[in-house]
XYZ file of C-alpha atoms in Angstrom:
714
model
C -5.116 7.960 13.478
C -5.279 4.753 11.479
C -3.522 3.690 8.338
C -5.562 3.340 5.189
C -5.706 1.521 1.901
C -7.875 2.626 -1.029
C -8.473 -1.024 -1.911
C -10.559 -1.420 1.250
C -13.454 0.479 -0.354
C -13.768 -1.812 -3.347
C -17.029 -3.406 -4.449
C -16.939 -7.181 -4.049
C -19.579 -8.568 -6.426
C -18.085 -11.439 -8.443
C -19.211 -13.477 -11.424
C -18.722 -17.233 -11.101
C -17.534 -17.583 -14.678
C -17.077 -15.672 -17.910
C -20.221 -17.340 -19.284
C -22.232 -16.052 -16.337
C -20.966 -12.550 -17.064
C -21.773 -12.670 -20.765
C -25.292 -13.911 -20.072
C -26.185 -10.709 -18.204
C -24.770 -8.188 -20.700
C -25.832 -5.449 -20.971
C -25.828 -4.642 -17.286
C -28.497 -2.395 -15.769
C -27.199 1.190 -15.544
C -27.061 1.056 -11.744
C -24.574 -1.838 -12.015
C -22.744 -0.622 -15.114
C -21.647 2.745 -13.734
C -21.374 4.619 -10.488
C -24.193 7.069 -9.815
C -21.525 9.781 -9.497
C -19.991 8.778 -12.828
C -19.183 10.936 -15.817
C -18.145 14.575 -15.648
C -18.833 17.549 -13.427
C -19.966 20.559 -15.456
C -19.550 24.246 -14.684
C -20.316 25.931 -18.016
C -22.008 29.296 -18.293
C -23.622 31.137 -21.180
C -23.015 29.324 -24.493
C -21.210 26.495 -22.667
C -24.102 25.537 -20.385
C -25.970 22.234 -20.793
C -29.622 22.197 -19.731
C -32.093 19.416 -19.006
C -35.778 19.269 -19.901
C -38.320 16.752 -18.602
C -41.426 15.534 -20.397
C -41.098 17.759 -23.486
C -38.095 19.480 -25.142
C -39.325 22.888 -24.001
C -39.904 21.971 -20.333
C -36.431 22.998 -19.148
C -35.929 22.383 -15.428
C -32.376 23.632 -14.957
C -28.673 23.363 -15.678
C -26.834 20.032 -15.738
C -24.069 19.810 -13.121
C -23.044 16.187 -13.709
C -23.555 14.014 -16.757
C -22.774 10.560 -18.137
C -24.666 8.048 -20.299
C -26.111 6.603 -17.066
C -26.911 9.590 -14.856
C -27.898 13.255 -15.006
C -27.784 15.709 -12.100
C -29.601 19.014 -12.529
C -29.630 22.247 -10.537
C -33.330 23.204 -10.924
C -34.524 26.752 -11.542
C -37.725 26.119 -9.637
C -39.792 23.389 -7.953
C -39.570 19.907 -9.497
C -42.149 17.189 -8.816
C -39.883 14.213 -8.184
C -42.462 12.020 -6.464
C -43.423 10.049 -9.555
C -42.052 6.503 -9.670
C -42.535 5.968 -13.408
C -39.939 6.861 -16.005
C -40.234 10.044 -18.047
C -38.669 11.573 -21.179
C -35.396 13.443 -20.647
C -33.877 15.970 -23.088
C -30.375 17.469 -22.991
C -29.510 20.705 -24.789
C -26.142 22.380 -25.205
C -23.677 23.780 -27.758
C -26.439 23.955 -30.362
C -27.438 20.296 -30.042
C -30.363 18.470 -28.475
C -30.240 14.838 -27.325
C -33.440 12.961 -26.608
C -35.828 11.730 -25.743
C -33.858 9.660 -23.238
C -35.620 7.585 -20.615
C -34.954 8.543 -16.989
C -36.202 8.024 -13.456
C -35.657 10.187 -10.360
C -33.003 9.078 -7.866
C -32.349 10.444 -4.394
C -34.141 13.740 -4.970
C -34.339 15.917 -1.846
C -37.998 16.995 -1.761
C -37.544 18.772 1.590
C -35.091 21.388 0.312
C -36.081 24.043 -2.173
C -34.089 24.027 -5.426
C -31.995 21.029 -4.273
C -30.107 19.120 -7.028
C -32.222 16.519 -8.807
C -30.754 13.202 -9.940
C -32.028 11.128 -12.859
C -30.983 7.573 -13.658
C -30.917 7.015 -17.427
C -32.086 3.607 -18.658
C -32.020 1.963 -22.048
C -29.595 4.487 -23.532
C -28.747 3.382 -27.076
C -25.268 3.347 -28.584
C -26.198 6.340 -30.746
C -27.459 8.295 -27.738
C -24.404 7.330 -25.714
C -22.143 8.544 -28.495
C -24.051 11.845 -28.599
C -23.743 12.362 -24.829
C -20.010 11.614 -24.822
C -19.452 13.891 -27.844
C -21.206 16.698 -25.968
C -18.996 16.044 -22.928
C -15.847 15.940 -25.084
C -16.776 19.379 -26.427
C -17.205 20.649 -22.846
C -13.803 19.240 -21.947
C -12.186 21.051 -24.862
C -13.721 24.312 -23.652
C -12.503 23.733 -20.100
C -15.953 23.537 -18.494
C -15.949 19.832 -17.567
C -13.780 17.594 -15.404
C -13.989 13.894 -14.471
C -16.222 13.449 -11.439
C -14.026 10.613 -10.165
C -10.751 12.535 -10.213
C -8.916 13.247 -6.948
C -6.703 16.170 -6.019
C -3.085 15.424 -5.080
C -1.827 15.944 -1.553
C 0.867 18.591 -1.041
C 3.341 19.416 1.674
C 6.231 21.842 1.908
C 9.792 20.688 2.676
C 12.116 23.367 4.014
C 14.924 21.493 5.806
C 18.158 22.031 3.782
C 19.515 18.526 4.453
C 16.222 16.949 3.419
C 16.079 19.027 0.216
C 19.661 18.064 -0.639
C 18.905 14.399 0.007
C 15.798 14.408 -2.219
C 17.528 16.145 -5.111
C 20.610 13.907 -4.837
C 18.349 10.870 -5.134
C 16.656 12.389 -8.200
C 20.095 12.948 -9.745
C 20.905 9.255 -9.393
C 17.568 8.049 -10.734
C 17.759 10.194 -13.878
C 14.066 11.114 -13.711
C 12.742 13.816 -16.013
C 11.641 17.333 -15.123
C 10.071 20.381 -16.736
C 11.389 23.963 -16.616
C 8.800 26.739 -16.964
C 9.117 30.512 -17.327
C 6.837 33.146 -18.812
C 4.525 30.625 -20.441
C 7.404 28.633 -22.005
C 8.450 25.124 -20.979
C 11.262 22.706 -21.778
C 12.086 19.185 -20.587
C 15.176 18.739 -18.464
C 17.185 16.311 -16.313
C 18.913 17.034 -13.002
C 22.374 15.604 -13.661
C 24.160 16.241 -10.382
C 24.579 18.280 -7.240
C 28.070 19.768 -7.260
C 29.103 19.774 -3.609
C 32.134 21.954 -4.378
C 30.010 24.798 -5.738
C 26.774 23.877 -3.883
C 25.000 24.106 -7.216
C 22.496 21.950 -9.086
C 23.498 21.161 -12.654
C 20.639 20.637 -15.100
C 20.622 19.555 -18.743
C 17.756 20.759 -20.927
C 16.383 19.485 -24.243
C 17.065 22.862 -25.841
C 18.996 26.028 -25.101
C 17.530 28.300 -22.425
C 20.150 31.013 -22.723
C 17.614 33.442 -24.206
C 15.012 32.848 -21.487
C 16.174 35.717 -19.341
C 17.018 35.813 -15.680
C 15.574 33.668 -12.879
C 13.270 32.861 -11.170
C 12.494 29.566 -12.891
C 9.713 27.170 -11.979
C 10.711 23.499 -12.101
C 8.801 20.229 -11.648
C 10.768 16.989 -11.230
C 9.701 13.404 -10.560
C 10.964 11.377 -7.609
C 10.246 7.762 -6.676
C 6.560 8.309 -5.964
C 6.149 12.068 -5.893
C 6.269 15.089 -8.122
C 8.327 17.944 -6.653
C 7.768 21.583 -7.508
C 10.272 24.327 -6.736
C 11.145 27.869 -7.678
C 14.798 28.537 -8.436
C 15.527 32.146 -7.561
C 18.905 32.433 -9.291
C 20.883 30.650 -11.960
C 23.151 30.826 -14.959
C 22.888 29.205 -18.387
C 25.383 27.811 -20.855
C 23.688 26.475 -23.957
C 21.582 23.511 -22.869
C 23.041 23.650 -19.340
C 21.495 25.423 -16.366
C 23.278 25.997 -13.048
C 21.247 26.933 -9.974
C 21.654 26.970 -6.182
C 19.584 24.667 -4.007
C 16.028 25.956 -3.518
C 15.042 27.131 -0.042
C 11.898 24.995 -0.174
C 10.229 22.418 -2.390
C 6.591 21.431 -2.642
C 5.868 17.705 -2.795
C 2.790 16.411 -4.597
C 1.881 12.812 -3.834
C 0.488 11.542 -7.086
C -0.225 7.841 -6.517
C -0.935 5.440 -3.680
C 0.476 2.611 -5.798
C 3.492 3.098 -8.018
C 2.761 2.377 -11.676
C 5.249 0.859 -14.117
C 5.161 0.062 -17.846
C 3.238 -3.114 -18.599
C 5.100 -6.151 -19.967
C 5.423 -6.243 -23.728
C 2.374 -7.869 -25.278
C 0.034 -7.447 -22.291
C -3.562 -6.900 -23.426
C -7.042 -6.796 -21.939
C -10.324 -7.949 -23.422
C -13.775 -7.103 -22.161
C -17.276 -6.126 -23.236
C -18.736 -2.673 -22.714
C -21.008 -2.932 -19.649
C -23.768 -0.940 -21.369
C -23.582 -1.831 -25.048
C -22.802 -5.406 -25.952
C -23.267 -4.614 -29.628
C -19.839 -2.922 -29.587
C -18.410 -6.439 -29.435
C -15.459 -7.697 -27.448
C -12.838 -4.989 -27.032
C -9.173 -6.009 -27.069
C -6.819 -3.264 -26.020
C -3.107 -2.852 -25.193
C -2.083 -2.329 -21.559
C 0.200 0.701 -21.184
C 1.060 0.535 -17.471
C -0.173 -1.093 -14.287
C -0.036 -1.202 -10.506
C -1.581 -3.360 -7.780
C -4.772 -1.357 -8.067
C -4.853 0.010 -11.573
C -4.331 -0.296 -15.311
C -3.919 2.200 -18.106
C -5.046 0.907 -21.482
C -4.791 2.359 -24.969
C -8.327 2.637 -26.338
C -10.253 4.313 -29.124
C -12.849 7.105 -29.000
C -15.450 4.705 -30.414
C -15.054 2.488 -27.316
C -17.388 4.980 -25.561
C -15.561 4.901 -22.234
C -16.293 7.413 -19.479
C -15.307 7.887 -15.807
C -17.358 5.802 -13.407
C -18.053 2.957 -15.850
C -17.769 -0.432 -14.113
C -16.518 -3.222 -16.401
C -17.299 -6.296 -14.265
C -15.208 -8.841 -16.159
C -11.811 -7.906 -17.632
C -9.387 -10.558 -18.830
C -5.726 -9.522 -18.839
C -3.518 -11.700 -21.031
C 0.280 -11.635 -21.218
C 2.605 -12.649 -24.032
C 3.582 -15.680 -21.918
C -0.001 -16.965 -21.881
C -0.979 -15.911 -18.364
C -4.664 -14.913 -18.045
C -5.971 -12.959 -15.049
C -9.580 -12.003 -14.376
C -10.312 -8.550 -12.954
C -13.177 -6.168 -12.353
C -12.696 -2.451 -12.597
C -13.835 1.147 -12.588
C -12.953 3.719 -15.248
C -11.249 6.655 -13.522
C -10.269 8.859 -16.439
C -10.321 9.016 -20.242
C -7.971 11.362 -22.095
C -8.812 13.407 -25.153
C -7.794 11.781 -28.464
C -4.039 11.882 -28.982
C -2.136 12.501 -32.211
C -2.376 8.829 -33.203
C -6.160 8.820 -32.674
C -6.068 6.741 -29.486
C -7.225 7.636 -25.985
C -5.729 6.506 -22.688
C -8.181 4.990 -20.211
C -7.228 4.678 -16.549
C -8.958 2.008 -14.500
C -8.852 1.035 -10.873
C -8.995 -2.769 -10.805
C -9.285 -5.640 -8.381
C -8.705 -9.337 -9.092
C -11.415 -11.924 -8.656
C -10.698 -14.086 -5.621
C -9.714 -17.085 -7.746
C -6.882 -15.015 -9.303
C -5.882 -12.976 -6.242
C -2.589 -14.769 -5.574
C -1.552 -14.850 -9.235
C -2.377 -11.139 -9.656
C -0.225 -10.147 -6.688
C 2.702 -12.223 -7.954
C 2.349 -10.871 -11.492
C 2.252 -7.219 -10.404
C 5.060 -7.676 -7.856
C 7.339 -9.170 -10.485
C 6.419 -6.476 -13.008
C 7.014 -3.577 -10.619
C 10.271 -5.048 -9.224
C 11.800 -7.091 -12.068
C 15.248 -7.349 -10.475
C 13.859 -9.340 -7.524
C 12.376 -12.821 -7.231
C 10.364 -14.805 -4.710
C 12.051 -17.472 -2.636
C 10.930 -20.745 -4.195
C 13.799 -22.877 -5.559
C 16.346 -20.734 -3.691
C 16.288 -22.377 -0.254
C 19.891 -23.619 -0.334
C 21.203 -20.315 -1.626
C 19.297 -18.430 1.043
C 20.738 -20.583 3.821
C 24.235 -19.830 2.494
C 23.334 -16.131 2.335
C 22.221 -16.104 5.976
C 25.508 -17.779 6.950
C 27.718 -15.399 4.953
C 25.881 -12.254 6.094
C 26.269 -13.019 9.797
C 22.500 -13.258 10.277
C 22.858 -16.405 12.385
C 25.276 -14.689 14.767
C 22.800 -11.993 15.766
C 21.905 -12.040 19.473
C 25.007 -14.139 20.190
C 23.739 -17.279 18.463
C 25.532 -19.700 16.150
C 24.433 -21.253 12.870
C 24.277 -24.704 14.495
C 21.415 -23.516 16.706
C 19.295 -23.013 13.581
C 19.861 -26.432 11.986
C 16.674 -27.918 13.460
C 14.665 -25.162 11.735
C 16.290 -25.704 8.338
C 13.677 -28.117 7.017
C 10.813 -25.961 8.254
C 12.433 -22.919 6.643
C 12.782 -24.748 3.307
C 9.126 -25.689 3.418
C 7.963 -22.150 4.173
C 10.206 -20.678 1.465
C 8.208 -22.709 -1.055
C 4.800 -22.286 0.598
C 5.196 -18.558 1.127
C 5.689 -17.926 -2.587
C 2.315 -19.593 -3.192
C 0.503 -17.520 -0.541
C 1.159 -13.843 -1.335
C -1.923 -13.000 0.756
C 0.209 -13.728 3.856
C 3.870 -13.792 2.808
C 6.478 -12.112 0.661
C 10.060 -13.341 0.777
C 11.902 -11.288 -1.800
C 15.343 -12.211 -3.133
C 17.784 -10.182 -5.244
C 19.564 -12.835 -7.330
C 22.730 -12.662 -9.405
C 25.025 -15.142 -11.114
C 26.574 -15.729 -7.656
C 23.252 -16.694 -6.126
C 21.079 -14.639 -3.765
C 22.697 -11.281 -3.053
C 20.157 -10.213 -0.433
C 16.741 -11.070 0.941
C 13.975 -9.352 2.893
C 10.690 -10.863 4.061
C 7.205 -9.695 4.975
C 4.373 -11.650 6.552
C 0.903 -10.833 7.826
C 0.635 -11.953 11.483
C -2.186 -9.541 12.443
C -5.490 -8.437 10.944
C -4.305 -5.043 9.723
C -0.504 -5.273 10.009
C 2.321 -6.805 7.996
C 5.670 -7.525 9.629
C 9.026 -6.870 7.994
C 11.724 -9.310 9.081
C 14.601 -11.636 8.174
C 16.870 -9.397 6.118
C 20.347 -10.385 5.018
C 22.859 -9.111 2.460
C 25.980 -10.739 1.043
C 29.049 -8.904 2.405
C 31.675 -7.352 0.165
C 31.417 -5.761 -3.241
C 28.164 -6.127 -5.194
C 28.204 -8.044 -8.489
C 29.204 -6.300 -11.695
C 25.567 -6.208 -12.829
C 24.721 -3.648 -10.128
C 24.832 -0.250 -11.802
C 23.845 2.038 -8.906
C 25.035 2.171 -5.294
C 22.356 0.911 -2.935
C 20.363 -0.647 -5.776
C 20.035 -4.081 -4.172
C 18.539 -2.962 -0.884
C 16.441 -0.294 -2.571
C 14.910 -2.892 -4.899
C 14.169 -5.244 -1.996
C 12.557 -2.520 0.105
C 10.370 -1.470 -2.800
C 9.310 -5.070 -3.521
C 8.455 -5.958 0.064
C 6.974 -2.662 1.300
C 4.775 -2.317 -1.770
C 3.589 -5.932 -1.534
C 1.035 -5.374 1.298
C -0.562 -2.545 -0.675
C -2.502 -5.248 -2.528
C -4.191 -6.191 0.778
C -7.433 -4.235 1.397
C -7.018 -4.675 5.181
C -3.496 -3.219 5.248
C -3.041 -0.396 7.788
C 0.358 -0.850 9.472
C 3.891 -2.170 9.069
C 5.497 -3.661 12.183
C 9.151 -4.607 12.652
C 11.737 -5.180 15.361
C 14.899 -3.486 14.138
C 18.337 -3.532 15.734
C 19.633 -0.003 15.383
C 23.305 -0.828 16.029
C 23.867 -0.310 12.320
C 23.819 3.447 11.540
C 21.923 2.839 8.301
C 19.088 1.080 10.137
C 18.992 3.872 12.692
C 18.509 6.446 9.929
C 16.268 4.356 7.688
C 13.861 3.143 10.350
C 14.236 4.613 13.825
C 14.928 8.241 12.905
C 12.197 8.169 10.287
C 9.585 6.952 12.782
C 10.762 9.458 15.392
C 10.371 12.267 12.879
C 6.845 11.105 12.085
C 6.013 10.851 15.795
C 6.931 14.514 16.193
C 4.066 15.470 13.869
C 1.554 14.160 16.406
C -0.570 12.501 13.718
C -0.382 9.032 15.271
C 0.975 7.459 12.082
C 4.178 6.048 13.577
C 5.634 4.689 16.809
C 9.042 3.427 17.861
C 10.709 2.619 21.172
C 13.474 0.381 22.413
C 12.317 -2.933 23.898
C 14.045 -6.021 25.307
C 13.553 -9.274 23.408
C 14.469 -11.852 26.045
C 14.633 -15.648 25.763
C 12.647 -18.071 27.888
C 13.157 -21.871 27.846
C 10.025 -23.913 28.286
C 11.615 -26.603 30.513
C 13.099 -24.158 33.048
C 10.227 -23.958 35.522
C 11.126 -21.929 38.603
C 9.648 -24.525 40.971
C 8.003 -21.763 43.026
C 4.546 -22.444 44.482
C 3.062 -18.995 43.666
C 0.756 -19.124 46.684
C -2.298 -16.883 46.564
C -2.070 -16.521 42.778
C -4.470 -18.296 40.439
C -3.641 -18.360 36.719
C -6.223 -19.308 34.101
C -7.699 -18.472 30.726
C -9.068 -14.950 30.472
C -12.833 -14.601 30.639
C -14.623 -12.267 28.185
C -14.949 -9.666 30.944
C -11.235 -9.910 31.753
C -10.330 -9.525 28.091
C -12.348 -6.317 28.043
C -10.493 -5.070 31.126
C -7.163 -5.948 29.506
C -8.087 -4.173 26.273
C -9.067 -1.075 28.240
C -5.797 -1.189 30.183
C -3.684 -1.505 27.037
C -5.599 1.331 25.358
C -4.794 3.594 28.335
C -1.080 2.793 28.401
C -0.147 2.327 24.748
C -0.490 4.509 21.630
C -3.444 3.839 19.355
C -1.251 2.583 16.493
C 0.222 -0.080 18.828
C -3.284 -1.191 19.834
C -4.621 -1.386 16.297
C -1.536 -2.879 14.655
C -1.043 -5.682 17.201
C -4.730 -6.643 17.474
C -5.227 -5.413 21.022
C -8.666 -3.950 20.368
C -11.441 -5.740 22.253
C -13.070 -7.200 19.166
C -9.754 -8.592 17.859
C -8.052 -9.520 21.120
C -8.426 -13.267 20.531
C -7.194 -12.960 16.906
C -9.859 -15.432 15.853
C -10.035 -14.046 12.306
C -6.265 -14.172 11.826
C -6.058 -17.724 13.147
C -8.808 -18.789 10.738
C -7.016 -17.127 7.814
C -3.746 -18.939 8.539
C -5.583 -22.203 9.127
C -7.208 -21.788 5.718
C -3.728 -22.318 4.267
C -2.844 -25.118 6.685
C -0.630 -22.922 8.885
C -0.361 -22.459 12.664
C -1.188 -19.093 14.200
C -2.472 -18.834 17.742
C -3.016 -16.362 20.541
C -4.174 -17.123 24.056
C -4.478 -14.859 27.083
C -3.779 -16.062 30.611
C -4.799 -13.956 33.602
C -3.290 -13.926 37.090
C -5.867 -13.387 39.859
C -5.531 -12.590 43.546
C -8.603 -13.373 45.621
C -10.508 -13.732 42.347
C -9.526 -10.257 41.116
C -7.567 -10.074 37.823
C -4.320 -8.168 38.371
C -2.122 -9.053 35.365
C -2.164 -10.948 32.089
C 0.225 -12.574 29.649
C -0.572 -12.585 25.936
C 0.905 -15.679 24.311
C 1.365 -15.957 20.563
C 2.582 -18.751 18.343
C 3.285 -18.996 14.623
C 4.122 -21.581 12.002
C 7.661 -22.925 12.343
C 9.912 -21.709 9.578
C 8.195 -18.370 9.002
C 11.086 -16.684 10.814
C 14.387 -18.271 11.808
C 14.319 -16.430 15.142
C 10.720 -17.602 15.746
C 9.484 -14.022 16.139
C 5.871 -15.147 16.245
C 6.476 -17.267 19.370
C 6.190 -14.210 21.579
C 4.862 -13.531 25.084
C 3.983 -10.150 26.577
C 3.119 -9.197 30.169
C 0.572 -6.521 31.059
C -0.240 -5.230 34.526
C -3.896 -4.434 35.178
C -3.496 -3.191 38.780
C -0.644 -2.078 41.022
C -0.298 -5.665 42.234
C 0.210 -6.942 38.690
C 4.024 -7.182 38.638
C 3.994 -9.417 41.742
C 2.347 -12.137 39.617
C 4.679 -11.931 36.619
C 6.819 -14.914 37.684
C 3.713 -17.099 37.989
C 2.578 -15.965 34.558
C 5.984 -16.783 33.027
C 5.815 -20.314 34.476
C 2.300 -20.690 33.055
C 3.608 -19.492 29.686
C 6.336 -22.138 29.832
C 3.710 -24.846 30.263
C 1.644 -23.409 27.412
C 4.533 -23.381 24.935
C 5.813 -26.788 26.087
C 2.371 -28.277 25.377
C 2.765 -26.988 21.819
C 6.238 -28.525 21.439
C 8.131 -25.254 21.611
C 11.440 -25.555 23.430
C 11.703 -21.786 23.865
C 9.915 -18.527 23.190
C 10.559 -14.802 23.353
C 9.438 -12.502 26.123
C 9.005 -8.962 24.823
C 9.813 -6.751 27.781
C 8.548 -3.199 27.364
C 9.614 -1.939 30.810
C 13.019 -1.940 32.474
C 12.683 -5.540 33.596
C 13.250 -5.511 37.327
C 13.617 -8.373 39.807
C 10.919 -10.507 38.176
C 13.157 -11.135 35.133
C 15.838 -12.701 37.324
C 13.352 -14.557 39.537
C 11.547 -16.004 36.510
C 14.778 -17.312 35.002
C 14.453 -15.241 31.854
C 17.604 -15.063 29.735
C 19.101 -11.967 28.170
C 18.642 -11.060 24.525
C 18.909 -8.176 22.071
C 17.381 -4.737 22.543
C 15.683 -3.935 19.246
C 13.371 -1.057 18.494
C 9.709 -1.851 18.049
C 8.839 -0.010 14.844
C 5.332 0.742 13.562
C 4.365 2.990 10.655
C 1.040 3.559 8.942
C 0.378 2.209 5.475
C -0.347 5.832 4.551
C 3.373 6.529 4.970
C 4.625 3.758 2.665
C 5.058 5.973 -0.437
C 6.887 8.562 1.667
C 8.978 5.923 3.449
C 10.100 4.419 0.135
C 11.001 7.911 -1.053
C 13.070 8.156 2.132
C 14.755 4.808 1.404
C 15.483 5.920 -2.150
C 17.286 8.966 -0.792
C 19.287 7.013 1.794
C 20.457 4.253 -0.526
C 22.111 6.633 -2.940
C 25.820 5.936 -2.443
C 25.320 3.425 0.365
C 25.938 -0.300 0.524
C 25.588 -0.940 4.243
C 24.196 -4.283 5.418
C 21.524 -4.124 8.086
C 20.227 -6.515 10.641
C 16.570 -6.458 11.711
C 15.640 -9.941 12.825
């Protein structure tokens, strides 16, 4: 039911300095590699690798997992694993014997007959490590080994004709490569266009396929963040051209949580091998990167293997930027034609470099965009030109008092990527468009404050929809660097057809799956002025701070009446109801963030509550974080709403807020008029899981092909 982020499972041990790291090299095996590191083995006959304990002839069974730090064996009979001392270990396979190695039993299951036996290897020398990895490389070549850390892709089938057409049209515009396969032959190809007049796909191949025979053809093509596989049942060829109808279905393979892009020219890493310091400091070129990973170009003699944990990696750029990371080897390729190997690592920055890492990766993955510092004046002009200030019937003059606060947050936000991302698409004319994200809740980021310059795009824009597509990618990918990220929240005004399709219809389609990964509904965002007390006495109603017991009752009530994604995203679980952790995080950066809960009681019994929130001025020009909600806890609850609104006025006035929003999730009723609440827009509350971000950005990529519509979420 919840969103998820693979970064949340990361190990968090840090070294205080590079000197501290070097002083402990080599690391103990348990800290240098995962105990499930290396390769899974499934060889039989001449391809099997066996393990012997004590003497070379005392074979105990077949090796099922192997690395220079760990051996797992499927025993052929009973194994006495109760000894605590180390013992000699011998490996035999492919006509070679390695040993004696030194090993100790780990997590052996003495209760189950013939259960797998694990051995931690200690003190493995460089020579022995090279022998083990050579044996594994031979197993890989014979197809009887695979990286233990590898993960299978996720697949789903798309059968809706309009959706298929939309995906393939987007791939046409992006110019991504594909592969055509038939009868054991393959050729690279590009989908050039969908001809609406003939309803045919037009492909260009690297070589003639006219002698390949008749369809069907199997084709794989790359989208924004997915690989698509389809079978084309008919088609005609003309030299290097192939013409086919639309497929009836396509299979989508999600291949990455984080999109990877080529690394900047000159980017390199340097690190020591966690096991063998005598290999010296390794300096290697970075091939590509993402928020959570690197691919580097290494050498076979580097002795890398899946599961290895380099604890101190320094990434250096051609511009002199140095970032400190820790990582885990995920895969190592076989040697390529030039003698190099590609090593894939999952990485995480040390806390001291967290902000700089996020900014570096964001700029690398979305080079056409920038953050907001030094663009405050241009942004204010952009908001004026785009009509942003006229939303909800307001005028630009009403925002003048927030201008200074906005300027300050535009600069501060760029320095705090842990909480903010204000992305700008600049051109020679100034900012063309902007879109912002912030983190107001423990597990949720909020998208807001989007504006686009009206009229034709600048001449530098090569593709329709490029500006908004770039901004969506920059901002929606930004929270993926946050290990606590589960949800995206927004309040979108669906008057614009593009917004309705991009956000509302997408969430509605996800809701239909019943997986609990999305939620949307129309709400009323009404305005309340702090000085407009009703003057009513509210006899028989007592309003005060919620007690711990009342907060539990409120949390239970919300859980019964709202979907689970709403509860988790907006911090309405009992343990996070007071948002203490979020307030502390914002305070750490000198920023205001507050939540307080007031309860209305009749005869001492809690019947309703108002949840009051406040945020730093300037984070949003419509002050979206200054928000009040009303919740009924009994049937008598609505009769106390007016008293709660007056209490909310006093609360916000004490914090020097002239007004605040009331988010009305019902139809309003008489209490809205009696409380003196003013009208406002009717946006859609929009929540999607972080698990959907790659799919959502694929959706945005499809929609922005051929579209330049401005859109107006607040």
